[in-house]
Amino acid sequence: MSLTKKPTQHSNPLMDATEDQTVISPIRSLDLDASRKPVLVMISGPQLGRSFNIDKEEFMIGRVENCDLQVEDDLVSRHHCKILLTPDGAQIVDLASTNGTLVNGRRVDKVFLKEGDQLQVGSITIFKFSMQGEAESKFIGELFTAATKDFLTNTYNKRFFQERLESEFFYTLRHGANLSVMVLDIDHFKNVNDSYGHIVGDTTLKLVAQHLSISTRKDDFLARFGGEEFVILMRDCDLEQARTLAEHLREGIEKLTIKANQTEFKISISIGVATITSLNQKTFTSAQSLLQRADEQLYKAKQTGRNRVCAS
């Protein structure tokens, strides 16, 4: 696909765009190798560093789930804008969005994108448009993984969890949905390190993370919060569903056998669960208050004997 746009006799290469003006870019793009594909890289927003391949001739961006790129922000319209892949290049088209589509800080109705252009939708989400080869896409993906994943357990890290928690919390408020948070901790984990060494301790953490990963729902968000503590976000999950899942996880971990240094041992976990619903959302002042409620339930589980689930 050639990324060039033929100028018409009426176009002006130096035309300045005003805020509400339709912009048709007359600037010719460079002919690029067919192996290089159009990509949006998030340079500001909840998934900083993540790249999104524009792999359809009509690529929809908006707030609803059926969009090709979903941006959960109250200032983003349901179907905000779309990118059209044409013989002349990649064209961004605003879909009469409430708050507009910005390219390089200017509001546009329609414009051909150039390498390095910055596309903003909503309050904080900004993408950079780029043409990337396979090696470059792989490198960008590795950078995103390094920034968001815990190197030991391959679960998401604390920083990325905090960002996701904020996003999910406001989604729940906006839609009157349910959101459950689970905080779990390996009981007496210090004894594992003291008795068998930190290498065995690391192996234990990996096995726990692996079990949690395969035992949760596809859309649940699992992260290592620190040390021997993990957290799970569960969208559209009420308190009883979350409690049931927590018991399932607890029972599964209890059945694990850790083998190390020609010996075997068992572990257990304690879990705290909190849920926000349309009925109790006024009791939570922030995403952190929901996390704190789950943490209080974890403390209660530990204080009442460990290897149990407490929920509220």
PDB file of C-alpha atoms in Angstrom:
ATOM      1  CA  MET A   1       0.000   0.000   0.000  1.00  0.00           C
ATOM      2  CA  SER A   2       1.431   3.372  -0.984  1.00  0.00           C
ATOM      3  CA  LEU A   3       1.006   6.020   1.653  1.00  0.00           C
ATOM      4  CA  THR A   4       0.813   9.011  -0.684  1.00  0.00           C
ATOM      5  CA  LYS A   5      -1.972  11.465  -1.341  1.00  0.00           C
ATOM      6  CA  LYS A   6      -2.073  13.321  -4.643  1.00  0.00           C
ATOM      7  CA  PRO A   7      -2.587  17.053  -4.074  1.00  0.00           C
ATOM      8  CA  THR A   8      -5.406  18.757  -5.898  1.00  0.00           C
ATOM      9  CA  GLN A   9      -5.090  22.159  -7.517  1.00  0.00           C
ATOM     10  CA  HIS A  10      -7.077  23.662  -4.647  1.00  0.00           C
ATOM     11  CA  SER A  11      -4.977  22.273  -1.803  1.00  0.00           C
ATOM     12  CA  ASN A  12      -2.528  24.369   0.153  1.00  0.00           C
ATOM     13  CA  PRO A  13       0.381  22.499   1.800  1.00  0.00           C
ATOM     14  CA  LEU A  14       0.769  25.172   4.455  1.00  0.00           C
ATOM     15  CA  MET A  15      -2.920  25.526   5.312  1.00  0.00           C
ATOM     16  CA  ASP A  16      -3.450  26.146   9.035  1.00  0.00           C
ATOM     17  CA  ALA A  17      -6.280  24.201  10.637  1.00  0.00           C
ATOM     18  CA  THR A  18      -8.718  25.942  12.915  1.00  0.00           C
ATOM     19  CA  GLU A  19     -10.465  24.092  15.684  1.00  0.00           C
ATOM     20  CA  ASP A  20     -13.717  23.244  13.879  1.00  0.00           C
ATOM     21  CA  GLN A  21     -12.353  23.096  10.361  1.00  0.00           C
ATOM     22  CA  THR A  22     -12.187  20.039   8.148  1.00  0.00           C
ATOM     23  CA  VAL A  23      -8.545  19.332   7.355  1.00  0.00           C
ATOM     24  CA  ILE A  24      -7.476  17.489   4.215  1.00  0.00           C
ATOM     25  CA  SER A  25      -3.746  17.020   4.363  1.00  0.00           C
ATOM     26  CA  PRO A  26      -2.057  17.559   1.001  1.00  0.00           C
ATOM     27  CA  ILE A  27       1.345  16.482   2.278  1.00  0.00           C
ATOM     28  CA  ARG A  28       2.591  13.438   0.387  1.00  0.00           C
ATOM     29  CA  SER A  29       3.693  10.552   2.554  1.00  0.00           C
ATOM     30  CA  LEU A  30       6.890   8.697   1.787  1.00  0.00           C
ATOM     31  CA  ASP A  31       6.558   5.428  -0.087  1.00  0.00           C
ATOM     32  CA  LEU A  32       7.242   2.754   2.506  1.00  0.00           C
ATOM     33  CA  ASP A  33       8.129  -0.902   2.348  1.00  0.00           C
ATOM     34  CA  ALA A  34       5.038  -3.112   2.164  1.00  0.00           C
ATOM     35  CA  SER A  35       6.317  -5.014   5.210  1.00  0.00           C
ATOM     36  CA  ARG A  36       5.774  -1.932   7.367  1.00  0.00           C
ATOM     37  CA  LYS A  37       2.295  -1.789   8.877  1.00  0.00           C
ATOM     38  CA  PRO A  38       0.312   1.135  10.352  1.00  0.00           C
ATOM     39  CA  VAL A  39       0.339   1.180  14.157  1.00  0.00           C
ATOM     40  CA  LEU A  40      -0.920   3.416  16.958  1.00  0.00           C
ATOM     41  CA  VAL A  41       1.367   3.591  19.999  1.00  0.00           C
ATOM     42  CA  MET A  42      -0.157   4.969  23.216  1.00  0.00           C
ATOM     43  CA  ILE A  43       2.148   7.736  24.466  1.00  0.00           C
ATOM     44  CA  SER A  44      -0.269   9.041  27.113  1.00  0.00           C
ATOM     45  CA  GLY A  45      -3.028   7.133  28.846  1.00  0.00           C
ATOM     46  CA  PRO A  46      -3.813   4.025  30.904  1.00  0.00           C
ATOM     47  CA  GLN A  47      -1.812   1.626  28.725  1.00  0.00           C
ATOM     48  CA  LEU A  48       1.249   3.764  28.130  1.00  0.00           C
ATOM     49  CA  GLY A  49       3.605   2.169  25.614  1.00  0.00           C
ATOM     50  CA  ARG A  50       1.138  -0.349  24.216  1.00  0.00           C
ATOM     51  CA  SER A  51       0.878  -0.561  20.421  1.00  0.00           C
ATOM     52  CA  PHE A  52      -2.280  -1.306  18.433  1.00  0.00           C
ATOM     53  CA  ASN A  53      -2.018  -2.686  14.913  1.00  0.00           C
ATOM     54  CA  ILE A  54      -4.376  -1.088  12.402  1.00  0.00           C
ATOM     55  CA  ASP A  55      -5.208  -4.340  10.679  1.00  0.00           C
ATOM     56  CA  LYS A  56      -8.547  -3.494   9.068  1.00  0.00           C
ATOM     57  CA  GLU A  57      -9.504  -1.180   6.212  1.00  0.00           C
ATOM     58  CA  GLU A  58     -11.925   0.516   8.593  1.00  0.00           C
ATOM     59  CA  PHE A  59     -10.563   0.682  12.153  1.00  0.00           C
ATOM     60  CA  MET A  60     -13.022   2.023  14.728  1.00  0.00           C
ATOM     61  CA  ILE A  61     -12.002   3.925  17.881  1.00  0.00           C
ATOM     62  CA  GLY A  62     -14.494   4.674  20.650  1.00  0.00           C
ATOM     63  CA  ARG A  63     -15.796   3.983  24.139  1.00  0.00           C
ATOM     64  CA  VAL A  64     -17.919   0.883  23.510  1.00  0.00           C
ATOM     65  CA  GLU A  65     -16.620  -2.669  23.534  1.00  0.00           C
ATOM     66  CA  ASN A  66     -17.328  -3.437  19.871  1.00  0.00           C
ATOM     67  CA  CYS A  67     -14.807  -0.834  18.725  1.00  0.00           C
ATOM     68  CA  ASP A  68     -11.507  -2.103  17.363  1.00  0.00           C
ATOM     69  CA  LEU A  69      -9.743   0.126  19.896  1.00  0.00           C
ATOM     70  CA  GLN A  70     -11.748   0.785  23.054  1.00  0.00           C
ATOM     71  CA  VAL A  71     -10.905   3.911  25.069  1.00  0.00           C
ATOM     72  CA  GLU A  72     -12.757   4.052  28.386  1.00  0.00           C
ATOM     73  CA  ASP A  73     -13.057   7.753  29.036  1.00  0.00           C
ATOM     74  CA  ASP A  74     -16.231   9.793  29.627  1.00  0.00           C
ATOM     75  CA  LEU A  75     -15.010  12.367  27.107  1.00  0.00           C
ATOM     76  CA  VAL A  76     -14.749   9.749  24.358  1.00  0.00           C
ATOM     77  CA  SER A  77     -17.897   9.151  22.295  1.00  0.00           C
ATOM     78  CA  ARG A  78     -19.311   5.678  21.791  1.00  0.00           C
ATOM     79  CA  HIS A  79     -18.006   5.655  18.221  1.00  0.00           C
ATOM     80  CA  HIS A  80     -15.533   8.503  18.296  1.00  0.00           C
ATOM     81  CA  CYS A  81     -13.492   8.262  15.114  1.00  0.00           C
ATOM     82  CA  LYS A  82     -12.198   5.753  12.591  1.00  0.00           C
ATOM     83  CA  ILE A  83      -9.074   5.193  10.537  1.00  0.00           C
ATOM     84  CA  LEU A  84      -9.547   4.294   6.893  1.00  0.00           C
ATOM     85  CA  LEU A  85      -6.770   2.510   5.024  1.00  0.00           C
ATOM     86  CA  THR A  86      -6.917   3.766   1.437  1.00  0.00           C
ATOM     87  CA  PRO A  87      -4.572   3.561  -1.561  1.00  0.00           C
ATOM     88  CA  ASP A  88      -3.559   7.135  -0.711  1.00  0.00           C
ATOM     89  CA  GLY A  89      -2.752   6.462   2.932  1.00  0.00           C
ATOM     90  CA  ALA A  90      -4.237   6.164   6.411  1.00  0.00           C
ATOM     91  CA  GLN A  91      -7.002   8.690   6.948  1.00  0.00           C
ATOM     92  CA  ILE A  92      -8.502   9.609  10.327  1.00  0.00           C
ATOM     93  CA  VAL A  93     -12.200  10.550  10.220  1.00  0.00           C
ATOM     94  CA  ASP A  94     -14.052  12.085  13.161  1.00  0.00           C
ATOM     95  CA  LEU A  95     -17.545  10.618  13.632  1.00  0.00           C
ATOM     96  CA  ALA A  96     -19.248  13.760  14.906  1.00  0.00           C
ATOM     97  CA  SER A  97     -17.799  13.065  18.342  1.00  0.00           C
ATOM     98  CA  THR A  98     -18.917  15.297  21.206  1.00  0.00           C
ATOM     99  CA  ASN A  99     -15.447  16.451  22.211  1.00  0.00           C
ATOM    100  CA  GLY A 100     -13.644  16.125  18.914  1.00  0.00           C
ATOM    101  CA  THR A 101     -10.646  14.316  17.484  1.00  0.00           C
ATOM    102  CA  LEU A 102      -7.293  16.099  17.671  1.00  0.00           C
ATOM    103  CA  VAL A 103      -4.267  15.559  15.438  1.00  0.00           C
ATOM    104  CA  ASN A 104      -1.121  17.312  16.647  1.00  0.00           C
ATOM    105  CA  GLY A 105      -3.265  19.396  18.996  1.00  0.00           C
ATOM    106  CA  ARG A 106      -5.736  20.619  16.356  1.00  0.00           C
ATOM    107  CA  ARG A 107      -9.332  19.500  16.038  1.00  0.00           C
ATOM    108  CA  VAL A 108     -10.012  17.833  12.706  1.00  0.00           C
ATOM    109  CA  ASP A 109     -12.870  16.274  10.793  1.00  0.00           C
ATOM    110  CA  LYS A 110     -10.767  14.326   8.312  1.00  0.00           C
ATOM    111  CA  VAL A 111      -7.049  14.178   7.634  1.00  0.00           C
ATOM    112  CA  PHE A 112      -4.380  11.850   6.245  1.00  0.00           C
ATOM    113  CA  LEU A 113      -1.955  10.745   8.946  1.00  0.00           C
ATOM    114  CA  LYS A 114       1.795  11.108   8.606  1.00  0.00           C
ATOM    115  CA  GLU A 115       4.602   9.292  10.411  1.00  0.00           C
ATOM    116  CA  GLY A 116       4.838  10.662  13.958  1.00  0.00           C
ATOM    117  CA  ASP A 117       1.434  12.394  14.017  1.00  0.00           C
ATOM    118  CA  GLN A 118      -0.166  12.499  17.467  1.00  0.00           C
ATOM    119  CA  LEU A 119      -3.830  11.551  17.727  1.00  0.00           C
ATOM    120  CA  GLN A 120      -5.780  12.509  20.852  1.00  0.00           C
ATOM    121  CA  VAL A 121      -9.218  11.263  21.891  1.00  0.00           C
ATOM    122  CA  GLY A 122     -10.708  12.061  25.274  1.00  0.00           C
ATOM    123  CA  SER A 123      -8.981  13.780  28.157  1.00  0.00           C
ATOM    124  CA  ILE A 124      -5.613  12.004  28.439  1.00  0.00           C
ATOM    125  CA  THR A 125      -5.302   9.349  25.737  1.00  0.00           C
ATOM    126  CA  ILE A 126      -2.799  10.208  23.013  1.00  0.00           C
ATOM    127  CA  PHE A 127      -1.493   7.889  20.299  1.00  0.00           C
ATOM    128  CA  LYS A 128       1.446   8.277  17.953  1.00  0.00           C
ATOM    129  CA  PHE A 129       0.860   7.095  14.403  1.00  0.00           C
ATOM    130  CA  SER A 130       3.730   5.063  13.022  1.00  0.00           C
ATOM    131  CA  MET A 131       4.631   2.633  10.262  1.00  0.00           C
ATOM    132  CA  GLN A 132       6.475  -0.281  11.821  1.00  0.00           C
ATOM    133  CA  GLY A 133       8.227  -3.351  10.540  1.00  0.00           C
ATOM    134  CA  GLU A 134       8.060  -6.697  12.309  1.00  0.00           C
ATOM    135  CA  ALA A 135      11.289  -6.153  14.256  1.00  0.00           C
ATOM    136  CA  GLU A 136      10.247  -2.705  15.447  1.00  0.00           C
ATOM    137  CA  SER A 137       6.775  -3.924  16.466  1.00  0.00           C
ATOM    138  CA  LYS A 138       8.363  -6.750  18.437  1.00  0.00           C
ATOM    139  CA  PHE A 139      10.706  -4.309  20.184  1.00  0.00           C
ATOM    140  CA  ILE A 140       7.825  -1.972  21.131  1.00  0.00           C
ATOM    141  CA  GLY A 141       5.904  -4.965  22.466  1.00  0.00           C
ATOM    142  CA  GLU A 142       8.871  -6.004  24.587  1.00  0.00           C
ATOM    143  CA  LEU A 143       9.122  -2.484  26.018  1.00  0.00           C
ATOM    144  CA  PHE A 144       5.434  -2.555  26.950  1.00  0.00           C
ATOM    145  CA  THR A 145       5.848  -5.952  28.595  1.00  0.00           C
ATOM    146  CA  ALA A 146       8.867  -4.738  30.556  1.00  0.00           C
ATOM    147  CA  ALA A 147       6.894  -1.708  31.770  1.00  0.00           C
ATOM    148  CA  THR A 148       3.758  -3.590  32.803  1.00  0.00           C
ATOM    149  CA  LYS A 149       4.734  -7.144  33.822  1.00  0.00           C
ATOM    150  CA  ASP A 150       6.348  -8.531  36.954  1.00  0.00           C
ATOM    151  CA  PHE A 151       9.580 -10.173  35.788  1.00  0.00           C
ATOM    152  CA  LEU A 152       9.344 -13.125  38.194  1.00  0.00           C
ATOM    153  CA  THR A 153       5.716 -14.250  37.934  1.00  0.00           C
ATOM    154  CA  ASN A 154       4.788 -12.812  34.514  1.00  0.00           C
ATOM    155  CA  THR A 155       1.666 -11.300  36.047  1.00  0.00           C
ATOM    156  CA  TYR A 156       1.015  -7.576  35.750  1.00  0.00           C
ATOM    157  CA  ASN A 157       2.943  -5.300  38.093  1.00  0.00           C
ATOM    158  CA  LYS A 158       1.693  -2.983  40.840  1.00  0.00           C
ATOM    159  CA  ARG A 159       1.961   0.235  38.816  1.00  0.00           C
ATOM    160  CA  PHE A 160      -0.060  -1.122  35.928  1.00  0.00           C
ATOM    161  CA  PHE A 161      -2.611  -2.610  38.336  1.00  0.00           C
ATOM    162  CA  GLN A 162      -3.130   0.797  39.954  1.00  0.00           C
ATOM    163  CA  GLU A 163      -3.803   2.338  36.542  1.00  0.00           C
ATOM    164  CA  ARG A 164      -6.208  -0.438  35.607  1.00  0.00           C
ATOM    165  CA  LEU A 165      -7.984  -0.189  38.967  1.00  0.00           C
ATOM    166  CA  GLU A 166      -8.685   3.509  38.379  1.00  0.00           C
ATOM    167  CA  SER A 167      -9.997   2.812  34.886  1.00  0.00           C
ATOM    168  CA  GLU A 168     -12.228  -0.065  36.008  1.00  0.00           C
ATOM    169  CA  PHE A 169     -13.525   1.890  39.005  1.00  0.00           C
ATOM    170  CA  PHE A 170     -14.763   4.808  36.896  1.00  0.00           C
ATOM    171  CA  TYR A 171     -16.178   2.419  34.288  1.00  0.00           C
ATOM    172  CA  THR A 172     -18.193   0.806  37.096  1.00  0.00           C
ATOM    173  CA  LEU A 173     -19.494   4.162  38.339  1.00  0.00           C
ATOM    174  CA  ARG A 174     -20.454   5.210  34.830  1.00  0.00           C
ATOM    175  CA  HIS A 175     -22.336   2.017  33.975  1.00  0.00           C
ATOM    176  CA  GLY A 176     -23.714   1.086  37.400  1.00  0.00           C
ATOM    177  CA  ALA A 177     -22.017  -2.283  37.095  1.00  0.00           C
ATOM    178  CA  ASN A 178     -20.286  -4.575  39.586  1.00  0.00           C
ATOM    179  CA  LEU A 179     -16.549  -4.639  40.245  1.00  0.00           C
ATOM    180  CA  SER A 180     -14.865  -6.982  42.685  1.00  0.00           C
ATOM    181  CA  VAL A 181     -11.315  -6.776  43.987  1.00  0.00           C
ATOM    182  CA  MET A 182      -9.535  -9.734  45.524  1.00  0.00           C
ATOM    183  CA  VAL A 183      -6.368  -9.351  47.617  1.00  0.00           C
ATOM    184  CA  LEU A 184      -4.594 -12.572  48.536  1.00  0.00           C
ATOM    185  CA  ASP A 185      -1.472 -13.374  50.479  1.00  0.00           C
ATOM    186  CA  ILE A 186       0.576 -16.574  50.879  1.00  0.00           C
ATOM    187  CA  ASP A 187       0.377 -17.626  54.512  1.00  0.00           C
ATOM    188  CA  HIS A 188       3.663 -17.790  56.459  1.00  0.00           C
ATOM    189  CA  PHE A 189       5.687 -17.165  53.298  1.00  0.00           C
ATOM    190  CA  LYS A 190       8.661 -15.971  55.346  1.00  0.00           C
ATOM    191  CA  ASN A 191       8.965 -19.511  56.716  1.00  0.00           C
ATOM    192  CA  VAL A 192       9.351 -20.814  53.143  1.00  0.00           C
ATOM    193  CA  ASN A 193      12.272 -18.484  52.485  1.00  0.00           C
ATOM    194  CA  ASP A 194      13.839 -19.178  55.868  1.00  0.00           C
ATOM    195  CA  SER A 195      13.475 -22.955  55.620  1.00  0.00           C
ATOM    196  CA  TYR A 196      14.221 -23.608  51.951  1.00  0.00           C
ATOM    197  CA  GLY A 197      15.916 -20.456  50.646  1.00  0.00           C
ATOM    198  CA  HIS A 198      14.875 -17.641  48.329  1.00  0.00           C
ATOM    199  CA  ILE A 199      15.192 -19.697  45.141  1.00  0.00           C
ATOM    200  CA  VAL A 200      12.528 -22.060  46.443  1.00  0.00           C
ATOM    201  CA  GLY A 201      10.558 -19.025  47.560  1.00  0.00           C
ATOM    202  CA  ASP A 202      10.680 -17.664  44.003  1.00  0.00           C
ATOM    203  CA  THR A 203       9.573 -21.030  42.637  1.00  0.00           C
ATOM    204  CA  THR A 204       6.647 -20.990  45.048  1.00  0.00           C
ATOM    205  CA  LEU A 205       5.589 -17.541  43.858  1.00  0.00           C
ATOM    206  CA  LYS A 206       5.741 -18.681  40.229  1.00  0.00           C
ATOM    207  CA  LEU A 207       3.614 -21.754  40.930  1.00  0.00           C
ATOM    208  CA  VAL A 208       1.022 -19.705  42.809  1.00  0.00           C
ATOM    209  CA  ALA A 209       0.880 -17.144  39.996  1.00  0.00           C
ATOM    210  CA  GLN A 210       0.504 -19.902  37.417  1.00  0.00           C
ATOM    211  CA  HIS A 211      -2.361 -21.510  39.327  1.00  0.00           C
ATOM    212  CA  LEU A 212      -4.136 -18.170  39.762  1.00  0.00           C
ATOM    213  CA  SER A 213      -3.717 -17.371  36.080  1.00  0.00           C
ATOM    214  CA  ILE A 214      -5.284 -20.600  34.820  1.00  0.00           C
ATOM    215  CA  SER A 215      -8.027 -20.612  37.471  1.00  0.00           C
ATOM    216  CA  THR A 216      -9.463 -17.133  36.931  1.00  0.00           C
ATOM    217  CA  ARG A 217     -11.822 -15.926  34.220  1.00  0.00           C
ATOM    218  CA  LYS A 218     -10.475 -14.790  30.863  1.00  0.00           C
ATOM    219  CA  ASP A 219     -11.219 -11.109  31.505  1.00  0.00           C
ATOM    220  CA  ASP A 220     -10.003 -11.035  35.125  1.00  0.00           C
ATOM    221  CA  PHE A 221      -6.916  -8.919  35.738  1.00  0.00           C
ATOM    222  CA  LEU A 222      -4.190 -10.567  37.836  1.00  0.00           C
ATOM    223  CA  ALA A 223      -1.212  -8.683  39.248  1.00  0.00           C
ATOM    224  CA  ARG A 224       1.535  -9.158  41.799  1.00  0.00           C
ATOM    225  CA  PHE A 225       1.105  -6.345  44.288  1.00  0.00           C
ATOM    226  CA  GLY A 226       4.346  -6.923  46.148  1.00  0.00           C
ATOM    227  CA  GLY A 227       6.238  -9.652  47.974  1.00  0.00           C
ATOM    228  CA  GLU A 228       3.885 -12.612  48.368  1.00  0.00           C
ATOM    229  CA  GLU A 229       0.718 -10.591  47.736  1.00  0.00           C
ATOM    230  CA  PHE A 230      -1.430 -10.755  44.583  1.00  0.00           C
ATOM    231  CA  VAL A 231      -4.511  -8.830  43.492  1.00  0.00           C
ATOM    232  CA  ILE A 232      -7.283  -9.690  41.044  1.00  0.00           C
ATOM    233  CA  LEU A 233      -9.774  -7.307  39.415  1.00  0.00           C
ATOM    234  CA  MET A 234     -13.075  -8.868  38.346  1.00  0.00           C
ATOM    235  CA  ARG A 235     -15.403  -6.763  36.186  1.00  0.00           C
ATOM    236  CA  ASP A 236     -19.141  -7.602  36.210  1.00  0.00           C
ATOM    237  CA  CYS A 237     -18.648  -9.872  39.201  1.00  0.00           C
ATOM    238  CA  ASP A 238     -20.883  -9.545  42.264  1.00  0.00           C
ATOM    239  CA  LEU A 239     -19.856 -10.357  45.825  1.00  0.00           C
ATOM    240  CA  GLU A 240     -21.123 -13.940  45.872  1.00  0.00           C
ATOM    241  CA  GLN A 241     -19.491 -14.752  42.533  1.00  0.00           C
ATOM    242  CA  ALA A 242     -16.237 -13.261  43.796  1.00  0.00           C
ATOM    243  CA  ARG A 243     -16.477 -15.184  47.067  1.00  0.00           C
ATOM    244  CA  THR A 244     -17.074 -18.431  45.163  1.00  0.00           C
ATOM    245  CA  LEU A 245     -14.068 -17.807  42.915  1.00  0.00           C
ATOM    246  CA  ALA A 246     -11.931 -16.940  45.942  1.00  0.00           C
ATOM    247  CA  GLU A 247     -12.857 -20.218  47.649  1.00  0.00           C
ATOM    248  CA  HIS A 248     -12.031 -22.093  44.455  1.00  0.00           C
ATOM    249  CA  LEU A 249      -8.596 -20.441  44.338  1.00  0.00           C
ATOM    250  CA  ARG A 250      -7.950 -21.090  48.024  1.00  0.00           C
ATOM    251  CA  GLU A 251      -8.826 -24.769  47.699  1.00  0.00           C
ATOM    252  CA  GLY A 252      -6.656 -25.130  44.607  1.00  0.00           C
ATOM    253  CA  ILE A 253      -3.599 -23.594  46.264  1.00  0.00           C
ATOM    254  CA  GLU A 254      -4.138 -25.785  49.334  1.00  0.00           C
ATOM    255  CA  LYS A 255      -3.838 -28.869  47.097  1.00  0.00           C
ATOM    256  CA  LEU A 256      -0.545 -27.780  45.530  1.00  0.00           C
ATOM    257  CA  THR A 257       2.602 -29.635  46.499  1.00  0.00           C
ATOM    258  CA  ILE A 258       5.871 -27.697  46.334  1.00  0.00           C
ATOM    259  CA  LYS A 259       8.926 -29.882  45.732  1.00  0.00           C
ATOM    260  CA  ALA A 260      12.336 -28.557  46.745  1.00  0.00           C
ATOM    261  CA  ASN A 261      15.664 -29.850  48.029  1.00  0.00           C
ATOM    262  CA  GLN A 262      14.424 -33.468  48.099  1.00  0.00           C
ATOM    263  CA  THR A 263      11.494 -32.494  50.257  1.00  0.00           C
ATOM    264  CA  GLU A 264       7.875 -31.515  49.757  1.00  0.00           C
ATOM    265  CA  PHE A 265       5.689 -28.997  51.519  1.00  0.00           C
ATOM    266  CA  LYS A 266       2.245 -27.436  51.308  1.00  0.00           C
ATOM    267  CA  ILE A 267       1.152 -23.803  51.381  1.00  0.00           C
ATOM    268  CA  SER A 268      -2.108 -21.931  51.858  1.00  0.00           C
ATOM    269  CA  ILE A 269      -3.439 -18.472  51.076  1.00  0.00           C
ATOM    270  CA  SER A 270      -5.705 -15.968  52.792  1.00  0.00           C
ATOM    271  CA  ILE A 271      -8.030 -13.840  50.680  1.00  0.00           C
ATOM    272  CA  GLY A 272      -9.938 -10.605  51.173  1.00  0.00           C
ATOM    273  CA  VAL A 273     -12.720  -9.591  48.785  1.00  0.00           C
ATOM    274  CA  ALA A 274     -14.588  -6.315  48.292  1.00  0.00           C
ATOM    275  CA  THR A 275     -17.253  -5.443  45.739  1.00  0.00           C
ATOM    276  CA  ILE A 276     -18.707  -2.172  44.480  1.00  0.00           C
ATOM    277  CA  THR A 277     -22.240  -2.258  43.058  1.00  0.00           C
ATOM    278  CA  SER A 278     -24.843   0.278  41.981  1.00  0.00           C
ATOM    279  CA  LEU A 279     -26.324  -0.014  45.482  1.00  0.00           C
ATOM    280  CA  ASN A 280     -23.202   0.667  47.565  1.00  0.00           C
ATOM    281  CA  GLN A 281     -21.044   2.808  45.280  1.00  0.00           C
ATOM    282  CA  LYS A 282     -21.572   5.911  47.411  1.00  0.00           C
ATOM    283  CA  THR A 283     -19.666   4.229  50.234  1.00  0.00           C
ATOM    284  CA  PHE A 284     -16.512   4.183  48.099  1.00  0.00           C
ATOM    285  CA  THR A 285     -14.919   7.568  47.585  1.00  0.00           C
ATOM    286  CA  SER A 286     -12.176   6.346  45.255  1.00  0.00           C
ATOM    287  CA  ALA A 287     -10.649   3.295  43.630  1.00  0.00           C
ATOM    288  CA  GLN A 288      -8.186   3.143  46.506  1.00  0.00           C
ATOM    289  CA  SER A 289     -11.023   2.935  49.029  1.00  0.00           C
ATOM    290  CA  LEU A 290     -12.267  -0.206  47.270  1.00  0.00           C
ATOM    291  CA  LEU A 291      -8.789  -1.719  47.423  1.00  0.00           C
ATOM    292  CA  GLN A 292      -8.507  -0.750  51.075  1.00  0.00           C
ATOM    293  CA  ARG A 293     -11.802  -2.542  51.848  1.00  0.00           C
ATOM    294  CA  ALA A 294     -10.447  -5.730  50.255  1.00  0.00           C
ATOM    295  CA  ASP A 295      -7.202  -5.350  52.201  1.00  0.00           C
ATOM    296  CA  GLU A 296      -9.167  -5.009  55.449  1.00  0.00           C
ATOM    297  CA  GLN A 297     -10.942  -8.260  54.638  1.00  0.00           C
ATOM    298  CA  LEU A 298      -7.566  -9.926  54.012  1.00  0.00           C
ATOM    299  CA  TYR A 299      -6.387  -8.750  57.443  1.00  0.00           C
ATOM    300  CA  LYS A 300      -9.557 -10.199  58.952  1.00  0.00           C
ATOM    301  CA  ALA A 301      -8.893 -13.554  57.229  1.00  0.00           C
ATOM    302  CA  LYS A 302      -5.391 -13.648  58.679  1.00  0.00           C
ATOM    303  CA  GLN A 303      -6.508 -12.620  62.140  1.00  0.00           C
ATOM    304  CA  THR A 304      -9.172 -15.348  62.251  1.00  0.00           C
ATOM    305  CA  GLY A 305      -6.891 -18.248  61.400  1.00  0.00           C
ATOM    306  CA  ARG A 306      -5.578 -17.860  57.806  1.00  0.00           C
ATOM    307  CA  ASN A 307      -6.327 -20.180  54.880  1.00  0.00           C
ATOM    308  CA  ARG A 308      -9.762 -18.641  54.513  1.00  0.00           C
ATOM    309  CA  VAL A 309     -11.793 -16.072  52.595  1.00  0.00           C
ATOM    310  CA  CYS A 310     -13.395 -12.965  54.085  1.00  0.00           C
ATOM    311  CA  ALA A 311     -15.624 -10.783  51.912  1.00  0.00           C
ATOM    312  CA  SER A 312     -17.584  -7.558  52.208  1.00  0.00           C
TER     313      SER A 312
END
